[in-house]
Coordinates of C-alpha atoms in Angstrom, one line a residue:
M1317 CA 0.0 0.0 0.0
S1318 CA 1.3 3.4 -0.9
S1319 CA 2.3 5.7 2.0
G1320 CA 0.9 8.7 0.2
T1321 CA 4.3 10.3 -0.3
G1322 CA 5.4 8.3 -3.3
T1323 CA 7.4 5.9 -1.1
P1324 CA 6.1 2.4 -0.8
A1325 CA 4.9 1.4 2.7
L1326 CA 7.0 -1.1 4.6
R1327 CA 6.2 -4.7 4.0
K1328 CA 6.1 -7.5 6.6
P1329 CA 9.5 -9.4 6.4
D1330 CA 9.4 -12.6 4.4
Q1331 CA 10.8 -14.6 7.4
I1332 CA 7.6 -13.6 9.3
L1333 CA 5.4 -14.9 6.4
R1334 CA 6.3 -18.5 7.2
H1335 CA 4.9 -18.1 10.7
R1336 CA 1.8 -16.3 9.5
L1337 CA 1.1 -19.1 7.1
A1338 CA 1.7 -21.7 9.8
R1339 CA -0.7 -19.9 12.2
S1340 CA -3.4 -19.8 9.5
A1341 CA -2.7 -23.5 8.7
G1342 CA -3.2 -24.4 12.3
E1343 CA -6.4 -22.4 12.7
V1344 CA -9.6 -24.3 11.9
A1345 CA -12.0 -21.8 13.5
G1346 CA -11.9 -18.8 11.2
T1347 CA -14.6 -16.3 10.4
A1348 CA -16.7 -19.2 9.0
S1349 CA -16.4 -21.0 12.4
S1350 CA -15.4 -24.5 11.2
P1351 CA -14.8 -26.6 8.0
A1352 CA -18.3 -28.0 8.5
D1353 CA -19.7 -24.5 8.3
V1354 CA -17.8 -23.9 5.0
R1355 CA -19.2 -27.2 3.7
D1356 CA -22.7 -26.1 4.7
W1357 CA -22.2 -22.7 3.0
V1358 CA -21.0 -24.2 -0.3
F1359 CA -24.0 -26.6 -0.2
E1360 CA -26.4 -23.6 0.4
R1361 CA -24.8 -21.6 -2.5
G1362 CA -25.4 -24.7 -4.7
L1363 CA -29.1 -24.6 -3.9
V1364 CA -29.2 -20.9 -4.7
Q1365 CA -27.2 -21.2 -7.9
T1366 CA -29.0 -22.6 -11.0
H1367 CA -26.5 -24.5 -13.0
E1368 CA -27.6 -27.2 -15.5
A1369 CA -25.3 -28.9 -18.0
E1370 CA -26.6 -31.4 -20.5
L1371 CA -24.7 -33.4 -23.2
I1372 CA -25.9 -32.4 -26.7
A1373 CA -25.1 -33.2 -30.3
F1374 CA -22.4 -31.3 -32.0
D1375 CA -24.9 -29.7 -34.4
E1376 CA -26.7 -28.2 -31.4
L1377 CA -23.6 -26.1 -30.5
D1378 CA -24.3 -22.3 -30.8
R1379 CA -21.4 -20.3 -32.4
W1380 CA -19.1 -23.3 -32.4
A1381 CA -18.5 -25.3 -35.5
F1382 CA -16.2 -27.7 -37.3
N1383 CA -14.0 -25.9 -39.8
P1384 CA -14.9 -27.3 -43.3
D1385 CA -11.2 -27.4 -44.3
T1386 CA -9.3 -28.6 -41.2
G1387 CA -12.1 -30.2 -39.2
D1388 CA -11.0 -28.2 -36.1
L1389 CA -13.8 -27.3 -33.7
G1390 CA -13.7 -23.6 -32.8
H1391 CA -15.7 -20.5 -31.8
D1392 CA -16.9 -18.1 -34.4
T1393 CA -15.0 -15.2 -32.7
G1394 CA -11.7 -17.1 -32.8
R1395 CA -11.5 -16.6 -29.1
F1396 CA -11.8 -19.0 -26.1
F1397 CA -10.2 -22.2 -27.4
S1398 CA -10.3 -24.7 -30.2
V1399 CA -10.1 -28.5 -30.5
C1400 CA -7.5 -29.5 -33.1
G1401 CA -5.1 -32.4 -33.8
L1402 CA -1.7 -33.1 -32.5
K1403 CA 1.0 -35.4 -34.0
V1404 CA 3.5 -36.8 -31.4
E1405 CA 6.9 -38.6 -31.8
T1406 CA 8.9 -39.5 -28.8
N1407 CA 11.4 -42.0 -27.3
S1408 CA 9.6 -41.9 -24.0
G1409 CA 6.9 -44.5 -23.1
P1410 CA 5.6 -47.6 -24.8
I1411 CA 4.0 -45.9 -27.8
P1412 CA 6.6 -44.0 -30.0
T1413 CA 4.2 -42.1 -32.2
W1414 CA 0.5 -41.2 -32.3
T1415 CA -2.0 -38.5 -33.2
Q1416 CA -4.8 -37.2 -31.0
P1417 CA -7.3 -34.4 -30.5
I1418 CA -6.1 -31.7 -28.1
I1419 CA -7.3 -28.3 -26.8
N1420 CA -5.4 -25.3 -28.1
Q1421 CA -6.0 -22.3 -25.9
P1422 CA -3.0 -20.0 -26.3
E1423 CA -4.3 -17.2 -24.0
I1424 CA -3.1 -17.0 -20.4
G1425 CA -5.8 -16.9 -17.7
I1426 CA -5.7 -15.7 -14.1
L1427 CA -6.2 -18.0 -11.1
G1428 CA -6.0 -15.8 -8.0
I1429 CA -6.6 -16.0 -4.3
L1430 CA -7.0 -12.8 -2.2
V1431 CA -5.7 -13.1 1.3
K1432 CA -6.2 -10.8 4.3
E1433 CA -5.4 -10.9 8.0
I1434 CA -8.6 -11.1 10.1
D1435 CA -8.2 -11.0 13.9
G1436 CA -4.5 -11.7 13.3
V1437 CA -5.0 -14.8 11.1
L1438 CA -4.6 -15.0 7.4
H1439 CA -7.8 -15.9 5.6
C1440 CA -8.3 -16.7 1.9
L1441 CA -11.2 -15.3 0.0
M1442 CA -12.8 -18.4 -1.7
Q1443 CA -15.6 -18.6 -4.1
A1444 CA -18.5 -21.1 -4.4
K1445 CA -18.4 -21.7 -8.1
A1446 CA -20.1 -24.1 -10.5
E1447 CA -18.5 -25.3 -13.8
P1448 CA -20.2 -27.1 -16.6
G1449 CA -18.0 -30.2 -16.3
N1450 CA -18.2 -30.5 -12.5
V1451 CA -19.7 -33.8 -11.4
N1452 CA -21.4 -32.1 -8.5
G1453 CA -22.1 -28.5 -9.6
V1454 CA -20.6 -26.0 -7.0
Q1455 CA -17.1 -26.5 -5.7
L1456 CA -14.8 -24.3 -3.6
S1457 CA -12.8 -22.2 -6.0
P1458 CA -10.2 -19.3 -6.0
T1459 CA -11.3 -15.7 -5.7
V1460 CA -10.7 -15.2 -9.4
Q1461 CA -10.8 -18.0 -12.0
A1462 CA -11.0 -16.4 -15.5
T1463 CA -9.6 -16.9 -19.0
R1464 CA -8.5 -13.8 -20.9
S1465 CA -11.5 -14.2 -23.1
N1466 CA -13.7 -14.1 -20.0
Y1467 CA -12.2 -11.0 -18.3
T1468 CA -12.0 -9.1 -21.6
K1469 CA -15.7 -9.9 -22.1
A1470 CA -15.4 -11.8 -25.4
H1471 CA -18.7 -13.4 -24.4
G1472 CA -20.4 -10.0 -23.9
G1473 CA -21.1 -10.8 -20.2
A1474 CA -20.6 -9.1 -16.9
S1475 CA -17.3 -8.2 -15.2
V1476 CA -15.3 -10.8 -13.2
P1477 CA -15.6 -9.9 -9.4
Y1478 CA -12.3 -8.9 -7.7
L1479 CA -10.3 -9.0 -10.9
D1480 CA -8.7 -5.6 -10.3
Y1481 CA -6.8 -6.9 -7.3
F1482 CA -4.9 -9.2 -9.7
R1483 CA -4.4 -6.8 -12.6
D1484 CA -3.5 -3.7 -10.6
F1485 CA -1.8 -4.9 -7.5
A1486 CA 0.8 -2.2 -6.9
R1487 CA -1.0 -1.1 -3.8
H1488 CA -1.0 -4.6 -2.3
R1489 CA 1.5 -7.4 -1.5
V1490 CA 2.1 -10.2 -4.0
L1491 CA 2.8 -13.5 -2.2
A1492 CA 2.9 -15.6 -5.4
D1493 CA 2.8 -14.9 -9.1
V1494 CA 3.9 -17.7 -11.4
L1495 CA 2.9 -19.1 -14.8
Q1496 CA 2.0 -22.8 -14.3
S1497 CA 1.0 -25.4 -16.9
E1498 CA -2.3 -27.2 -17.3
Q1499 CA -2.9 -30.9 -18.2
G1500 CA -0.3 -31.8 -20.8
S1501 CA -2.3 -34.7 -22.2
W1502 CA -5.3 -32.6 -23.0
F1503 CA -4.0 -29.0 -23.5
Y1504 CA -1.4 -27.8 -25.9
R1505 CA 1.1 -25.6 -24.1
K1506 CA -1.6 -24.1 -21.9
R1507 CA -0.6 -22.0 -18.9
N1508 CA -2.4 -19.9 -16.3
R1509 CA -1.1 -17.2 -14.0
N1510 CA -1.3 -18.5 -10.4
M1511 CA -1.4 -15.5 -8.0
I1512 CA -1.8 -14.9 -4.3
V1513 CA -2.3 -11.2 -3.3
E1514 CA -2.5 -9.9 0.2
V1515 CA -4.6 -6.8 1.0
D1516 CA -5.0 -4.7 4.2
E1517 CA -8.0 -2.8 3.2
D1518 CA -11.7 -3.7 3.7
V1519 CA -13.0 -6.0 1.0
E1520 CA -16.7 -6.3 0.2
V1521 CA -17.7 -10.0 0.4
L1522 CA -20.2 -10.9 -2.3
D1523 CA -22.8 -13.6 -1.8
D1524 CA -20.8 -16.4 -3.4
F1525 CA -17.6 -15.6 -1.5
A1526 CA -16.3 -16.3 2.0
W1527 CA -13.1 -15.9 4.1
V1528 CA -11.5 -19.3 4.9
T1529 CA -8.3 -20.1 6.8
L1530 CA -5.6 -22.4 5.4
G1531 CA -6.4 -24.8 8.3
Q1532 CA -10.0 -25.1 7.1
L1533 CA -8.8 -25.6 3.5
N1534 CA -6.4 -28.3 4.6
Q1535 CA -9.3 -30.3 6.1
L1536 CA -11.6 -29.6 3.1
L1537 CA -9.0 -30.9 0.7
A1538 CA -9.8 -34.4 2.1
V1539 CA -13.5 -34.1 1.0
D1540 CA -14.3 -35.7 -2.3
D1541 CA -14.9 -33.2 -5.2
F1542 CA -15.0 -30.2 -2.9
V1543 CA -11.9 -28.0 -3.4
N1544 CA -11.6 -27.5 -7.2
M1545 CA -8.4 -27.9 -9.2
D1546 CA -7.8 -24.2 -9.7
A1547 CA -7.8 -23.6 -6.0
R1548 CA -5.5 -26.5 -5.4
T1549 CA -2.9 -25.3 -7.9
V1550 CA -2.9 -21.8 -6.5
L1551 CA -2.5 -23.1 -2.9
S1552 CA 0.5 -25.2 -3.9
C1553 CA 2.3 -22.0 -5.0
M1554 CA 2.3 -20.5 -1.5
P1555 CA 5.9 -19.0 -1.1
S1556 CA 7.1 -21.3 1.7
G1557 CA 6.3 -24.6 3.3
F1558 CA 4.1 -24.6 6.4
E1559 CA 2.8 -27.1 8.9
G1560 CA -0.7 -28.1 8.3
G1561 CA -3.8 -28.7 10.5
N1562 CA -5.3 -32.0 9.7
D1563 CA -4.3 -34.2 12.7
T1564 CA -4.3 -37.3 10.5
V1565 CA -0.8 -38.5 11.0
G1566 CA 1.3 -39.4 14.1
D1567 CA 3.7 -37.1 15.9
G1568 CA 6.8 -38.6 14.2
L1569 CA 5.5 -38.1 10.7
A1570 CA 4.2 -34.7 11.6
E1571 CA 7.7 -33.7 12.7
A1572 CA 9.1 -35.2 9.5
I1573 CA 6.7 -33.1 7.4
A1574 CA 7.6 -30.0 9.3
R1575 CA 11.4 -30.6 8.9
S1576 CA 10.9 -31.4 5.2
C1577 CA 9.7 -27.8 4.8
D1578 CA 12.8 -26.5 6.5
P1579 CA 15.5 -25.2 4.1
Y1580 CA 18.2 -26.4 6.4
A1581 CA 16.9 -30.0 6.7
G1582 CA 18.9 -32.8 5.2
S1583 CA 18.0 -34.1 1.7
M1584 CA 19.2 -37.0 -0.4
F1585 CA 20.2 -34.8 -3.3
S1586 CA 21.7 -31.3 -3.3
P1587 CA 19.9 -28.5 -5.2
A1588 CA 22.6 -28.7 -8.0
E1589 CA 22.0 -32.4 -8.3
V1590 CA 18.3 -32.0 -8.5
L1591 CA 18.6 -29.4 -11.3
S1592 CA 21.2 -31.5 -13.1
W1593 CA 18.8 -34.5 -13.0
I1594 CA 15.9 -32.4 -14.4
T1595 CA 18.2 -31.1 -17.1
S1596 CA 19.3 -34.6 -18.0
R1597 CA 15.7 -35.7 -18.4
H1598 CA 15.2 -32.8 -20.8
S1599 CA 18.3 -33.6 -22.7
D1600 CA 17.8 -37.3 -23.0
T1601 CA 14.1 -37.1 -24.0
Q1602 CA 13.2 -36.8 -27.6
L1603 CA 9.8 -35.2 -28.2
S1604 CA 8.5 -33.8 -31.4
T1605 CA 4.9 -32.3 -31.5
E1606 CA 3.1 -30.7 -34.4
L1607 CA -0.4 -29.2 -34.5
I1608 CA -2.3 -30.8 -37.4
P1609 CA -5.9 -30.6 -38.7
L1610 CA -8.4 -32.5 -36.5
R1611 CA -9.6 -34.3 -39.6
S1612 CA -6.0 -35.7 -40.0
V1613 CA -6.0 -37.5 -36.6
E1614 CA -5.8 -41.3 -37.0
H1615 CA -7.8 -43.9 -35.1
W1616 CA -10.3 -41.4 -33.8
R1617 CA -13.9 -41.4 -35.0
R1618 CA -16.4 -38.6 -35.0
T1619 CA -20.1 -39.3 -34.4
S1620 CA -23.0 -36.9 -33.9
H1621 CA -22.3 -36.7 -30.2
E1622 CA -18.6 -37.4 -29.7
I1623 CA -15.1 -37.8 -31.0
Q1624 CA -13.7 -41.1 -29.6
H1625 CA -10.7 -43.3 -30.1
E1626 CA -11.5 -46.6 -31.8
S1627 CA -10.4 -48.6 -28.8
G1628 CA -12.7 -46.8 -26.4
A1629 CA -9.7 -45.7 -24.4
Y1630 CA -8.3 -42.3 -23.4
F1631 CA -11.1 -39.7 -23.7
S1632 CA -13.9 -38.3 -25.9
V1633 CA -14.6 -34.8 -27.1
V1634 CA -18.3 -34.0 -26.3
A1635 CA -20.6 -31.0 -26.3
V1636 CA -22.7 -29.5 -23.6
R1637 CA -25.5 -26.9 -23.2
V1638 CA -25.3 -24.8 -19.9
K1639 CA -27.9 -22.8 -18.2
T1640 CA -27.0 -20.7 -15.1
N1641 CA -27.8 -17.7 -12.9
S1642 CA -24.4 -17.4 -11.4
R1643 CA -22.0 -16.7 -14.2
E1644 CA -21.1 -13.7 -16.4
V1645 CA -23.7 -14.9 -19.0
S1646 CA -26.8 -16.9 -18.4
G1647 CA -26.3 -19.7 -20.9
W1648 CA -24.0 -21.1 -23.6
T1649 CA -22.8 -24.2 -25.4
Q1650 CA -19.3 -25.5 -25.6
P1651 CA -17.1 -28.6 -26.3
L1652 CA -15.5 -30.4 -23.4
I1653 CA -13.1 -33.3 -23.0
Q1654 CA -14.6 -36.4 -21.2
P1655 CA -12.0 -38.8 -19.8
H1656 CA -12.7 -42.5 -19.7
G1657 CA -12.4 -43.9 -16.2
L1658 CA -11.1 -42.7 -12.9
G1659 CA -7.5 -41.6 -12.9
M1660 CA -4.9 -42.4 -10.3
V1661 CA -2.5 -39.8 -9.0
A1662 CA -0.3 -41.2 -6.1
L1663 CA 2.7 -40.1 -4.2
L1664 CA 5.0 -42.3 -2.2
V1665 CA 6.7 -40.6 0.8
K1666 CA 9.2 -41.8 3.3
N1667 CA 10.9 -40.6 6.5
V1668 CA 14.7 -40.3 5.8
D1669 CA 16.5 -39.5 9.0
G1670 CA 13.6 -37.5 10.4
V1671 CA 12.9 -35.6 7.1
L1672 CA 10.0 -36.5 4.8
H1673 CA 10.9 -37.1 1.2
A1674 CA 8.5 -37.6 -1.8
L1675 CA 9.3 -39.7 -4.8
V1676 CA 8.7 -37.6 -7.9
N1677 CA 8.7 -38.6 -11.6
A1678 CA 10.2 -36.7 -14.5
R1679 CA 7.2 -37.1 -16.8
V1680 CA 6.8 -36.4 -20.5
E1681 CA 3.5 -35.2 -21.9
P1682 CA 2.9 -33.9 -25.4
G1683 CA 1.3 -30.7 -24.4
Y1684 CA 4.0 -29.4 -22.2
L1685 CA 5.8 -26.3 -23.3
D1686 CA 9.2 -27.7 -22.1
V1687 CA 9.0 -31.6 -22.7
V1688 CA 9.3 -32.7 -19.0
E1689 CA 7.7 -31.7 -15.8
L1690 CA 7.8 -33.3 -12.4
A1691 CA 4.8 -35.4 -11.6
S1692 CA 3.8 -37.6 -8.6
T1693 CA 5.1 -41.1 -8.3
V1694 CA 2.2 -42.5 -10.3
Q1695 CA -0.1 -40.7 -12.7
C1696 CA -2.2 -42.7 -15.1
S1697 CA -5.7 -44.0 -16.0
P1698 CA -5.6 -47.7 -15.1
D1699 CA -8.5 -48.5 -17.4
T1700 CA -6.6 -47.4 -20.4
Y1701 CA -4.0 -50.2 -20.1
T1702 CA -6.8 -52.7 -19.9
K1703 CA -8.7 -51.4 -22.9
L1704 CA -5.5 -51.4 -25.0
G1705 CA -4.4 -54.8 -23.7
M1706 CA -1.1 -53.2 -22.4
E1707 CA -1.2 -54.3 -18.8
D1708 CA 2.5 -55.1 -19.0
A1709 CA 3.2 -51.4 -19.8
Q1710 CA 1.7 -50.1 -16.6
P1711 CA 3.8 -47.4 -14.8
P1712 CA 6.2 -48.4 -12.0
F1713 CA 4.7 -48.5 -8.5
L1714 CA 1.1 -48.6 -9.6
D1715 CA 0.6 -52.1 -8.2
Y1716 CA 2.3 -51.1 -5.0
V1717 CA -0.2 -48.2 -4.6
L1718 CA -3.2 -50.3 -5.4
K1719 CA -2.2 -53.0 -2.9
A1720 CA -1.0 -50.6 -0.2
D1721 CA -1.6 -51.5 3.4
P1722 CA -4.4 -49.1 4.5
R1723 CA -2.4 -48.3 7.6
R1724 CA 0.2 -46.8 5.3
V1725 CA -2.2 -44.6 3.4
L1726 CA -2.0 -41.0 4.6
F1727 CA -4.4 -39.5 2.1
D1728 CA -7.0 -41.0 -0.2
T1729 CA -9.6 -38.6 -1.8
V1730 CA -11.3 -38.4 -5.2
L1731 CA -10.9 -34.8 -6.6
S1732 CA -12.3 -33.2 -9.7
E1733 CA -10.2 -31.6 -12.5
E1734 CA -10.9 -28.4 -14.3
G1735 CA -14.7 -28.3 -14.9
G1736 CA -14.5 -25.5 -17.5
R1737 CA -12.8 -27.7 -20.1
F1738 CA -13.3 -31.3 -18.8
Y1739 CA -16.6 -33.2 -18.3
H1740 CA -16.7 -35.3 -15.0
A1741 CA -12.9 -35.6 -15.0
R1742 CA -11.8 -37.1 -11.6
N1743 CA -8.7 -38.5 -10.2
R1744 CA -8.1 -40.5 -7.1
Y1745 CA -5.4 -38.7 -5.1
V1746 CA -3.4 -40.9 -2.8
I1747 CA -0.4 -40.5 -0.5
V1748 CA 1.3 -43.6 0.8
E1749 CA 4.1 -43.8 3.3
V1750 CA 6.8 -46.4 2.5
P1751 CA 9.6 -47.8 4.7
P1752 CA 12.8 -45.8 4.9
D1753 CA 14.7 -48.4 2.8
F1754 CA 12.3 -48.3 -0.1
G1755 CA 14.2 -47.6 -3.3
G1756 CA 13.1 -45.8 -6.5
E1757 CA 16.0 -43.4 -7.1
E1758 CA 17.8 -46.1 -9.1
L1759 CA 15.2 -45.5 -11.9
P1760 CA 16.4 -42.6 -14.1
D1761 CA 13.1 -40.8 -14.1
Y1762 CA 12.6 -40.8 -10.3
R1763 CA 14.1 -38.9 -7.4
W1764 CA 13.4 -38.4 -3.7
L1765 CA 12.9 -34.7 -2.9
T1766 CA 12.1 -32.8 0.3
L1767 CA 9.0 -30.5 0.5
H1768 CA 11.4 -27.5 0.7
Q1769 CA 13.0 -28.6 -2.6
I1770 CA 9.6 -29.0 -4.2
N1771 CA 8.3 -25.7 -2.8
G1772 CA 11.3 -24.0 -4.4
L1773 CA 10.5 -25.5 -7.8
L1774 CA 6.9 -24.4 -7.5
Q1775 CA 8.0 -20.8 -7.5
H1776 CA 9.1 -21.2 -11.1
S1777 CA 7.3 -22.1 -14.3
R1778 CA 7.3 -25.5 -16.0
Y1779 CA 8.8 -27.5 -13.2
V1780 CA 5.9 -29.2 -11.4
N1781 CA 2.8 -30.4 -13.3
V1782 CA -0.8 -29.6 -12.3
E1783 CA -1.7 -33.0 -10.9
A1784 CA 1.4 -33.0 -8.7
R1785 CA 0.6 -29.5 -7.5
S1786 CA -2.8 -30.7 -6.4
L1787 CA -1.2 -33.6 -4.4
F1788 CA 1.5 -31.4 -2.9
A1789 CA -1.2 -29.0 -1.7
C1790 CA -2.8 -32.0 0.1
L1791 CA 0.5 -33.2 1.4
R1792 CA 1.4 -29.9 3.0
G1793 CA -1.9 -30.0 4.9
L1794 CA -1.1 -33.2 6.7
R1795 CA 0.3 -33.2 10.2

């Protein structure tokens, strides 16, 4: 905030921020009283908001159409996004070359959470927001969740509430501001600006918004399909690790999690070794991608209602009609990607000399801007391998996760992916503790990292993928 004399006002030192975050993470009785009260509030907003989404035929789409020359599916304004084709060649994985549909959305959106101290405790301004692809309508979302087409009113609708805090933030304190990738299997080089901005001034709270502490969010992350993907990715970008408030693990593991967030705690690999490993994965991986006309995609078939792979695996492109009273416009139609089957995103963690380490995977996906990003230990759709008859090609550690001793499972929740582009896309997010002598680092694409090392990478673009960011947000909330 300006001092009024042209000199910026003093900011709270960064070393204090860690303690402020920890206090908010340990506080489960904020202005909304309890996590149960937040759940009740979101449920009530869902009753107030009208939001209906129905699957329709492609010829019922309004202002969307297939290009007669390329077959690409796009909006008549040329804005929002398009569904086109992608050709992929790589030396990574069991399939060296393929083509597929993919969403091409070159514009950068804003995902932002506004934070403010209330009675000495940091609170996040969260939104009860419905998306057309959500399996359950309203979910807890960031303060702002908007594409550039939305906030520049390409749809001719109303303004996005609180957007100015994230476009003109010179008077406030920026806690995080980083470009992060979206799903690399379904988006082509898509990024969003993940932002956290702290304010001191009074903020009018609109009907679909409420102040929530980090401790409340930590508990709500364990509720199926409640905290949406956009909120999870922004929360993962908090500038420092912090102890959570979930009371789900024993004292020994809680201490290991806390020490793992400490920059001075011991780690299996030095920062230089971690960066060298990531660089080697980039250097050793061959990946060639080329956007092609959708009509040139092989082994995919278009019917009146969907575009689907001939095996029935992977995903479909579908169309929906939406009616709502809670968005910038009251109704629209659009395409969405519909995944086939429940996905699995799992992280193995272990206590190494009193410091928690997580086993991360240097993963290749065709839509990444930079070939490789760090993922959780396991990220896949198990049904895909069955439909393709490729059970032998399942990723390492999947069987271990599926057969894990329940006493070793620290987190197990089904969470939704981005409902603005995906229809009923859900992953089972799992964290499993393994014994200290469990290996994994002998595989070239895997390394054990501390939470502090992961937090550091999260402050930069193109290091940690969106599914892993969701799981790290959940992991940091355990204690």
